[in-house]
XYZ file of C-alpha atoms in Angstrom:
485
model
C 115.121 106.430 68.272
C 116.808 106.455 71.870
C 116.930 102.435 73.642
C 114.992 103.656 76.271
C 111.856 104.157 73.901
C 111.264 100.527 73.971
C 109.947 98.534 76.866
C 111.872 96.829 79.120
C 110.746 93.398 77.649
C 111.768 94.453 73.873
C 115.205 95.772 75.624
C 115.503 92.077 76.977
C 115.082 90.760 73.780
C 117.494 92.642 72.374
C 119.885 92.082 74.878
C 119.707 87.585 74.690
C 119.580 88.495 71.032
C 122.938 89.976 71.357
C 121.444 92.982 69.107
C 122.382 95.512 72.130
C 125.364 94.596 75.248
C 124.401 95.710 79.082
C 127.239 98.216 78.443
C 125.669 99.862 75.778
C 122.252 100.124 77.614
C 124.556 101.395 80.307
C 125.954 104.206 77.832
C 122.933 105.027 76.243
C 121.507 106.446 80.337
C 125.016 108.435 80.431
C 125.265 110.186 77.204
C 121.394 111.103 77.814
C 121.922 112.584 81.038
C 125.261 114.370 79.433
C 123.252 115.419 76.653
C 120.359 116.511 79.401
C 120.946 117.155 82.561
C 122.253 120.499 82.366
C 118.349 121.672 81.634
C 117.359 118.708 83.531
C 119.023 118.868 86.834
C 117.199 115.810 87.867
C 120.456 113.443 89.018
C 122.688 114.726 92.382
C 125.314 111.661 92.045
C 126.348 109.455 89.321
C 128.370 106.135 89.951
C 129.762 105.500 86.008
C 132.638 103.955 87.003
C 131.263 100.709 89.295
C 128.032 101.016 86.516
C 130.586 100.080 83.909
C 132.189 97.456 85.559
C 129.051 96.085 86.398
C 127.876 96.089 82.930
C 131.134 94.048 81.465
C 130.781 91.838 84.275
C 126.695 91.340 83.447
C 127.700 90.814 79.952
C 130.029 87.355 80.572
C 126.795 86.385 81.669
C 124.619 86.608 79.073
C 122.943 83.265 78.279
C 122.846 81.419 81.912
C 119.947 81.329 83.703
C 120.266 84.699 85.438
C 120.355 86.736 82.629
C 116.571 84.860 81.877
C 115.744 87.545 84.803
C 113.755 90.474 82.925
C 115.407 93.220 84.314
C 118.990 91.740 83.881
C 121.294 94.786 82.750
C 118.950 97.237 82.952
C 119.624 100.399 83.853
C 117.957 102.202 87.169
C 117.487 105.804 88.701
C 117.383 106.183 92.309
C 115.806 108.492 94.563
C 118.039 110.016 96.797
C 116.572 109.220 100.335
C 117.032 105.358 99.833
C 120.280 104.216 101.206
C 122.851 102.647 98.684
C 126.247 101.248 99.664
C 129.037 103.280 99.042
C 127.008 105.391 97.110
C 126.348 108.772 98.305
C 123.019 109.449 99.958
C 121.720 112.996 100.854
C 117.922 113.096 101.063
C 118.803 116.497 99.290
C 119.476 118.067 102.108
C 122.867 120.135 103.707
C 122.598 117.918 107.004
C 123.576 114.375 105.159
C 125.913 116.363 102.645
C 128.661 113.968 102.930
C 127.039 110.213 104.013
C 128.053 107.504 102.095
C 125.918 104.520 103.766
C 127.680 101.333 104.627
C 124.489 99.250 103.496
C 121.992 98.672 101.251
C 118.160 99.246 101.677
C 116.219 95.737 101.377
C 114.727 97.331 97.697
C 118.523 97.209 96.376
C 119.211 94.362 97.873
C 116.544 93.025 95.721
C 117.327 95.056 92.540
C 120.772 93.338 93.047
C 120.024 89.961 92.811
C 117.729 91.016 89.268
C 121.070 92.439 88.026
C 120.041 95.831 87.640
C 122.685 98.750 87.185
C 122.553 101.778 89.157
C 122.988 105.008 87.726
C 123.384 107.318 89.927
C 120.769 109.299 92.824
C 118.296 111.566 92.208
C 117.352 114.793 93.333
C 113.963 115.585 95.570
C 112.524 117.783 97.945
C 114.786 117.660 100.963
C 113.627 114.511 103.126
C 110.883 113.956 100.755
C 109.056 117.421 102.112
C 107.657 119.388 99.215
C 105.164 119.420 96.171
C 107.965 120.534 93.087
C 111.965 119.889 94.191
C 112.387 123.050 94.655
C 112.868 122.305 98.516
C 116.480 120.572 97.472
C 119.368 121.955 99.327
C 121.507 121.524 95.721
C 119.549 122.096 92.812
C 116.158 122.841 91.458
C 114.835 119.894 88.839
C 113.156 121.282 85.562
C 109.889 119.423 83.835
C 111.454 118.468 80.822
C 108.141 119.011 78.904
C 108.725 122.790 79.984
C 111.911 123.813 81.724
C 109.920 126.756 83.357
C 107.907 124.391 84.802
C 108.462 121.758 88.386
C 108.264 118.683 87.834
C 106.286 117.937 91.202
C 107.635 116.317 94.447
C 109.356 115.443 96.285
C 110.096 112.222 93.869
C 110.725 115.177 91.200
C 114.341 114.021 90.179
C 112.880 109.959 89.765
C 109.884 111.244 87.440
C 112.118 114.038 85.540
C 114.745 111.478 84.419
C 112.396 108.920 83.376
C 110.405 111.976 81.206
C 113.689 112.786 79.752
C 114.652 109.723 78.409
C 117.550 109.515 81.243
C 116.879 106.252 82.383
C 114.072 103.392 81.106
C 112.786 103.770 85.217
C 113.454 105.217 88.674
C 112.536 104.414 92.029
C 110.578 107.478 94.129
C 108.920 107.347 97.342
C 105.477 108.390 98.071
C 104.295 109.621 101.516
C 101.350 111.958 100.508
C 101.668 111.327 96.939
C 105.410 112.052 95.649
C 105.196 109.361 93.068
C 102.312 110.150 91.733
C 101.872 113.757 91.634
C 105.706 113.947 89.956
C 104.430 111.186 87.468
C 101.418 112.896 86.316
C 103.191 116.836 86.151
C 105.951 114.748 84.224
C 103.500 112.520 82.313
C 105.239 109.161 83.371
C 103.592 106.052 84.996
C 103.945 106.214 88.876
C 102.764 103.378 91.452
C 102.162 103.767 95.054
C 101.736 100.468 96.515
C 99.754 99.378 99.170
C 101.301 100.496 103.010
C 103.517 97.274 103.408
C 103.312 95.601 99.857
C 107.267 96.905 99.957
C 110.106 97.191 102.542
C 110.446 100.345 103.880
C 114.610 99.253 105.311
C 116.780 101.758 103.975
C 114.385 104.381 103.564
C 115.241 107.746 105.487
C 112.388 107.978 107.120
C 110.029 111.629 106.576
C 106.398 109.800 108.151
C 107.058 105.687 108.559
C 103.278 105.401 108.788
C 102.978 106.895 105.239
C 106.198 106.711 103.755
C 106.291 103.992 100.565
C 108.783 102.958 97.448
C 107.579 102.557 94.617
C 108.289 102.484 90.892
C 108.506 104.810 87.850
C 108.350 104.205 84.051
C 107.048 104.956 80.599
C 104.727 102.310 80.479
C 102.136 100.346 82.753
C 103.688 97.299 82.277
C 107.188 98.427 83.061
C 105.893 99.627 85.724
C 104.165 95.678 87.150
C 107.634 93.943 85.927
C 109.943 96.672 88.245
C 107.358 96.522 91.468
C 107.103 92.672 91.347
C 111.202 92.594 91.607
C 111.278 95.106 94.555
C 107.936 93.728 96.448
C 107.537 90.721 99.593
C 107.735 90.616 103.167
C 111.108 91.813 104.806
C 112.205 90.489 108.254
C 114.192 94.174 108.358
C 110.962 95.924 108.704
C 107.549 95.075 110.958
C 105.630 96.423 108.752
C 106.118 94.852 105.527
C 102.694 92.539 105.026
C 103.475 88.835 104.760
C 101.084 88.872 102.040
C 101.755 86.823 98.444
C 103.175 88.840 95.184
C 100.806 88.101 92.615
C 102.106 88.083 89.285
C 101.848 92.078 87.648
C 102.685 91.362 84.496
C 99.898 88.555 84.128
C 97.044 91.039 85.113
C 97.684 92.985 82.152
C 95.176 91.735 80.325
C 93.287 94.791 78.964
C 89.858 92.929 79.730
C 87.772 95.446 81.962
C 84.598 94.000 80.684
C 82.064 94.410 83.884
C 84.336 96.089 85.839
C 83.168 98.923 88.846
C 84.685 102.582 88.400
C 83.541 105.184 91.273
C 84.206 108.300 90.774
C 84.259 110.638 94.145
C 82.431 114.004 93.305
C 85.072 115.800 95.365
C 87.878 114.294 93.077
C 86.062 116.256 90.683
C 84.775 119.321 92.197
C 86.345 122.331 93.865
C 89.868 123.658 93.834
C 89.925 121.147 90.066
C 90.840 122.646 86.652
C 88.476 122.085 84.380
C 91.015 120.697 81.865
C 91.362 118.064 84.709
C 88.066 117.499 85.217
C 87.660 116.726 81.597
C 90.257 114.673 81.037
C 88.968 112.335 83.788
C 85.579 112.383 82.007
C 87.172 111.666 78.626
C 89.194 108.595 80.113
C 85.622 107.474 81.630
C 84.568 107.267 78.381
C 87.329 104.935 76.980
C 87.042 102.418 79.545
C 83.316 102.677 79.342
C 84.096 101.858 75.682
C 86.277 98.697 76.749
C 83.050 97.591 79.030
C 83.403 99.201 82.436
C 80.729 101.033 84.173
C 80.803 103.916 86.268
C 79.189 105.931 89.239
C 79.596 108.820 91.135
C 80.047 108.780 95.209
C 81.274 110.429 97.753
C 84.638 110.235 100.170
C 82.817 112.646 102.566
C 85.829 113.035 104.801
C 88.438 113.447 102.151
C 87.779 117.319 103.086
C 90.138 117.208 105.698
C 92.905 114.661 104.017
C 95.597 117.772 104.083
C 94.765 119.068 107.222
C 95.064 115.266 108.841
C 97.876 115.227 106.502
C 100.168 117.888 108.001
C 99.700 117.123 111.429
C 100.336 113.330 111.589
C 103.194 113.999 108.456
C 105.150 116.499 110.592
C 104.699 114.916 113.977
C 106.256 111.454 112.371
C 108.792 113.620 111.066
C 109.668 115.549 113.914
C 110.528 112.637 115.935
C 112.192 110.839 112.742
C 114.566 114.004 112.077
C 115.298 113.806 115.458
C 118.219 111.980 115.294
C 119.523 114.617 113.113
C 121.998 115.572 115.870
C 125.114 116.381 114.545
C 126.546 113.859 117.268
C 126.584 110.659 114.977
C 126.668 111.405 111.566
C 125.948 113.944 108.838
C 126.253 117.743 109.436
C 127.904 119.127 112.361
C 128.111 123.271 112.791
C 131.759 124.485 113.458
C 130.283 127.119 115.451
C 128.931 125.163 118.258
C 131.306 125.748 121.663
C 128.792 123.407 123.919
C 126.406 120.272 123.158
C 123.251 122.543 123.352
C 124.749 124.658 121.148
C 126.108 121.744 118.701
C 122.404 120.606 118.856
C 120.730 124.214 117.985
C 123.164 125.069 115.341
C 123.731 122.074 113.648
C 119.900 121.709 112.991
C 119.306 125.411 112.307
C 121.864 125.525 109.648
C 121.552 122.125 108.233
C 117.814 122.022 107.934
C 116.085 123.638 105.090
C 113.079 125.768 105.404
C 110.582 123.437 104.788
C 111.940 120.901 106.882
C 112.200 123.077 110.048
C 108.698 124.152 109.392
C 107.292 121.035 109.652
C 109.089 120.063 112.176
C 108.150 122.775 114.375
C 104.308 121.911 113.430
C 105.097 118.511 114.958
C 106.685 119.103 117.835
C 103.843 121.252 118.591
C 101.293 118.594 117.939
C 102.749 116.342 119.869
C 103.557 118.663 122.610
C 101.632 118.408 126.558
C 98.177 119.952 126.395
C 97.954 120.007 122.510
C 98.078 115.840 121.618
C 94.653 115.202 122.437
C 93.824 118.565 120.007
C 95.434 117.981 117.473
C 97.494 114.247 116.758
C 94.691 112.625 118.325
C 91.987 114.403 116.358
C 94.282 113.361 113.241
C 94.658 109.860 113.933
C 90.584 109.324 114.609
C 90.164 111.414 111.122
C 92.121 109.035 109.742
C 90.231 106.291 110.791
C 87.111 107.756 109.059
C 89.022 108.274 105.705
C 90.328 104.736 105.754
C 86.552 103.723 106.499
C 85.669 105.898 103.710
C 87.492 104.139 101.251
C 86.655 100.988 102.313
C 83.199 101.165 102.193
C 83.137 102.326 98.821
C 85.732 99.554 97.462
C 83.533 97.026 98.976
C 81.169 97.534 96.209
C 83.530 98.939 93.213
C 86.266 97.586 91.771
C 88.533 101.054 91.772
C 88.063 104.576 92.511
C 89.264 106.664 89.540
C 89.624 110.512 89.717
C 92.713 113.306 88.191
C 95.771 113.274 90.213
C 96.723 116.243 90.692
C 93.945 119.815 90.259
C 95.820 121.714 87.912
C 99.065 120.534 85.350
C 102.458 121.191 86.312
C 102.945 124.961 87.898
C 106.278 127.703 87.467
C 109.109 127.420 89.308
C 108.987 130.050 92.057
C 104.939 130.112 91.684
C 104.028 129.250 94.814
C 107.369 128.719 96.686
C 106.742 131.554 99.352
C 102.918 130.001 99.885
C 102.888 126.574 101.591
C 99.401 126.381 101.821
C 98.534 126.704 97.816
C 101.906 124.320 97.631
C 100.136 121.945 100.222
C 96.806 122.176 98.448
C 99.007 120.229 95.162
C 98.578 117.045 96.680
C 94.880 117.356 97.563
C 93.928 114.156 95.772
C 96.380 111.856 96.440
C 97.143 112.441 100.490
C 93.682 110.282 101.358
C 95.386 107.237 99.507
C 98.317 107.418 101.686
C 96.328 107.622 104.826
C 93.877 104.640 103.632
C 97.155 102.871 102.710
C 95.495 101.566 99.826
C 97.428 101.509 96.308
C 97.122 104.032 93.612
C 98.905 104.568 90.072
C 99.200 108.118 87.763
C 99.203 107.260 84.107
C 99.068 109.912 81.220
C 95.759 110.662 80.345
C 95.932 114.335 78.540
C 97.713 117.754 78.194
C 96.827 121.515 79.262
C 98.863 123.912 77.218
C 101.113 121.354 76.259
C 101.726 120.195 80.045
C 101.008 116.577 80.533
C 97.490 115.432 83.009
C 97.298 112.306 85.247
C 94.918 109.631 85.392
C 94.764 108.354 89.117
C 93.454 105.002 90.084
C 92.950 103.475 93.331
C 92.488 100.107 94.454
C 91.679 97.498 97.212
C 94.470 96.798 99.569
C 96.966 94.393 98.049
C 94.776 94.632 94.908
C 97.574 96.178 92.581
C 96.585 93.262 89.960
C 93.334 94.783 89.410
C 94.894 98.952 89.676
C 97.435 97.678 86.701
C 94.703 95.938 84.834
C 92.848 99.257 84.320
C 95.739 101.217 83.834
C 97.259 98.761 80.881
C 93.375 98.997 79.364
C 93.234 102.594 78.967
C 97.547 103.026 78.497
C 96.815 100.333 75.323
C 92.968 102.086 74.181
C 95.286 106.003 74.045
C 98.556 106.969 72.784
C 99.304 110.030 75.636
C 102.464 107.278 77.362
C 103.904 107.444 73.569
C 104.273 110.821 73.366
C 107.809 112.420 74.813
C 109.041 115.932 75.605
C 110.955 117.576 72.974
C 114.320 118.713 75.032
C-alpha cells in the first residue's frame, strides 16, 4: 500500500507519530512519478533538490506548534500556469519556454506558511485552452486508468498525478471547468470555488472574469482541508471577496437529512451518455437514501453556456495574451529584422494552435462594428444564466447533474474538431459564468473509465457543496478504487 492511499489527516498522524519523516513522504511522490511518469507524462518540471532540503529542514520541526498545521510536510503538485519562485513556469506553452518567475502567487504564499513541499509543475493545455492536454506545447498527459485515453483539461497534468498515485493532491485552475472535467475523466475529487473565494495573484491569466484555483485530491475531505489553506481575501487582487472562510472540514458531516437536490433536465438530456445519465440517477438514489429529496427544473438558458462561453473566454484572452510580445519576457523569434516583425513572428511561432484560434475569435469580438454583436450579446446572456441559477438556488439547496456527457475520450479523437472538443465542457461552463462553486466526485465507470458526480452550490456556500459530496463519497466506495498502472 503506497502513503498516498491514506488521507492527509492519517498521513499527519503518522508523521507527529514519528511512524513516517516529511522526507520520506517527500520520496514516496518521487519514486512514484519515476516509477510513472514515463506512461504518465503528467509533470513538465520537478524541483527534488530544494523539495529535499525542505523536507530535512520540516523534519527539525516536528513537534512545535507549526508542525500542528495539517498539511505540514505534505507533498503538492502544481499546475503549471501559477507562478512559483525560481521554479520554472510555462503555462505549457513555447512562448514562456524559459521563465523562471521572481515571485510567488498569493496561493503559494499561503501553501508556504502550511509547510507544504512542492514537487514539481504540471502539464496542461497551453494557457489553460483545451478540453484533454493535448494542446501542451511539450507533452501529451495519459489517463492513467487508460493510457489511450486524455485525461481532460486543461488541469489534465493536476488530475493525472493525483489518479496515479503521484502526489496525495494538486492544484488546477478552472475557467470553464478544467478542474472538474479532468477530475471526473480521471476519477479524482475536483473543487471549483466560488469567483473570488481564492486569489487569483500569480495566475497567468487565460479569462480573469472566469479564471479560478482550486484543489485536487482522492477524497472530499482532502479536498475542504487543502481549499481552506489556500482561500481569504488578498489585497494583490480586487477581486478576491472579503468574505469569511468557514471551516470545510467541519461541514463534513454526512447529515443531508431534508436537504434540496434540483436536478436541471438539460444536465440530463441531449448530447448525455446514457451511462451518465444513469449514474446521476443512481447517485440520486443514495442521497435520497441518506434523506435528501429531489426535483427536476430547468436552467433554460444554459443552451447557450458554450456559445457565451467562447466569445467572452477568447475576448479576455485576447487582450490577456496580449502582452505576449516578445519585448519583455518569454519567447522572442530570431527571425524578426523590425518591431512589427518581432511582434508577428514571435506570436505566430510561439503560440500554439489553439491559442491563436481563440485569440483571433476575440479580437474579432471585440473589434469596431462587431462588440455590440457579439461581446455585448455575451455579457447580457450571461446575466440571464447567472439569474438562472440563482433563482433556482433560492429554493434548493444544490443543483446536482454528471459532469462531463460522455467518460474520458482517445487521444487524437477529436483533436482536429474544436467544436465536439468545445461541446466536453457543456455542463460545467454555466458554473463558471454564474461564478457559483461546483465539485466532481467519482460516482461510476463506463467501460472501465471513471464518471463524475457534479454539484453546485450557493455562492460562498462550499460548506453545504462538501457536505453532499462527503455524504455520498462515505454512502459508495468509487474514490477507493485506483487505476492499475
Amino acid at each position: 500500500m503506497s502513503l498516498f492511499d491514506h488521507k492527509i489527516s492519517e498521513l499527519h498522524e503518522f508523521l507527529h507519530n514519528k511512524e513516517v519523516k516529511v522526507s520520506e513522504l517527500v520520496g514516496e511522490a518521487y519514486q512514484k512519478i519515476e516509477e510513472t511518469d514515463g506512461k504518465v507524462k503528467a509533470f513538465l518540471t520537478l524541483d527534488e533538490e530544494r523539495a529535499q532540503q525542505t523536507a530535512k529542514a520540516l523534519e527539525d520541526k516536528i513537534g512545535t506548534a507549526e508542525s500542528g498545521q495539517i498539511l505540514f510536510g505534505m507533498p503538492i503538485g502544481i499546475k503549471d500556469n501559477i507562478v512559483t519562485k525560481d521554479l520554472r513556469t510555462t503555462c505549457a506553452s513555447k512562448i514562456l519556454e524559459n521563465f523562471d518567475p521572481i515571485y510567488d502567487a498569493t496561493v503559494m504564499e499561503k501553501l508556504h506558511k502550511h509547510h507544504t513541499i512542492t514537487i514539481g509543475k504540471l502539464n496542461m493545455d497551453e494557457f489553460a485552452m483545451g478540453s484533454s492536454t493535448e494542446n501542451s506545447a511539450f507533452q501529451i498527459t495519459h489517463n492513467p486508468w487508460n493510457l489511450d485515453t486524455v485525461p481532460g483539461g486543461s488541469s489534465g497534468g493536476s488530475a493525472a498525478a493525483v489518479a496515479a498515485g503521484q502526489v496525495p493532491f494538486s492544484l488546477g485552475s478552472d475557467t470553464g471547468g478544467s478542474i472538474r472535467q479532468p477530475a471526473a475523466f480521471c476519477g479524482v475529487v475536483g473543487m471549483k470555488p466560488t469567483y473570488g473565494r481564492v486569489s487569483r495573484f500569480g495566475l497567468v491569466a487565460f479569462a480573469s472574469s472566469l479564471d479560478q484555483i482550486g484543489p485536487i485530491t482522492r477524497t472530499v475531505e482532502d479536498n475542504a482541508y487543502l481549499l481552506q489553506a489556500i482561500s481569504g481575501l488578498d489585497p494583490h487582487d480586487s477581486t478576491s471577496a472579503d468574505v469569511e472562510v468557514a471551516n470545510y472540514v467541519q461541514a463534513l458531516t454526512g447529515d443531508v437529512k431534508g436537504l434540496k437536490i434540483a436536478v436541471p433536465k438539460e444536465y440530463l438530456g441531449e448530447g448525455v451518455k446514457e451511462e451518465a445519465r444513469q449514474s446521476v440517477l443512481d447517485a440520486l438514489k443514495v442521497l435520497e437514501k441518506l434523506g435528501a429529496t429531489w426535483e427536476e427544473v430547468s436552467l433554460p438558458h444554459s443552451k447557450y453556456g458554450i456559445a457565451t462561453y467562447y466569445l467572452l473566454a477568447s475576448s479576455e484572452a485576447s487582450s490577456n495574451l496580449a502582452r505576449f510580445d516578445g519585448v519583455r519576457y518569454g519567447y522572442r523569434s530570431p527571425n524578426a529584422k523590425n518591431l512589427e516583425e518581432l511582434y508577428k513572428l514571435t506570436r505566430s511561432e510561439g503560440f500554439g494552435e489553439e491559442v491563436k484560434r481563440r485569440i483571433m475569435l476575440g479580437t474579432f469580438a471585440l473589434s469596431a462594428g462587431y462588440y455590440d454583436a457579439y461581446y455585448k450579446k455575451a455579457q447580457q446572456v450571461r446575466t440571464l444564466i447567472k439569474k438562472d441559477f440563482d433563482d433556482i438556488l433560492e429554493k434548493y439547496d444544490v443543483i446536482i447533474g454528471p459532469t462531463t456527457p460522455t467518460p474520458a475520450f482517445k487521444i487524437g479523437e477529436n483533436v482536429d474538431d474544436p467544436l465536439t472538443m468545445y461541446a466536453n465542457d457543456l455542463l460545467t461552463i454555466p458554473v463558471n459564468l454564474a461564478g457559483v462553486p461546483g465539485i466532481s466526485v467519482p460516482c461510476g465507470f463506463a467501460n472501465g473509465l471513471p464518471l463524475g458526480l457534479q454539484i453546485i452550490g450557493k455562492h460562498f456556500d462550499e460548506s453545504t457543496v462538501y457536505r453532499v459530496a462527503h455524504a455520498f463519497e462515505q454512502a459508495t466506495d468509487f474514490h477507493k478504487q485506483k487505476p492499475q498502472l
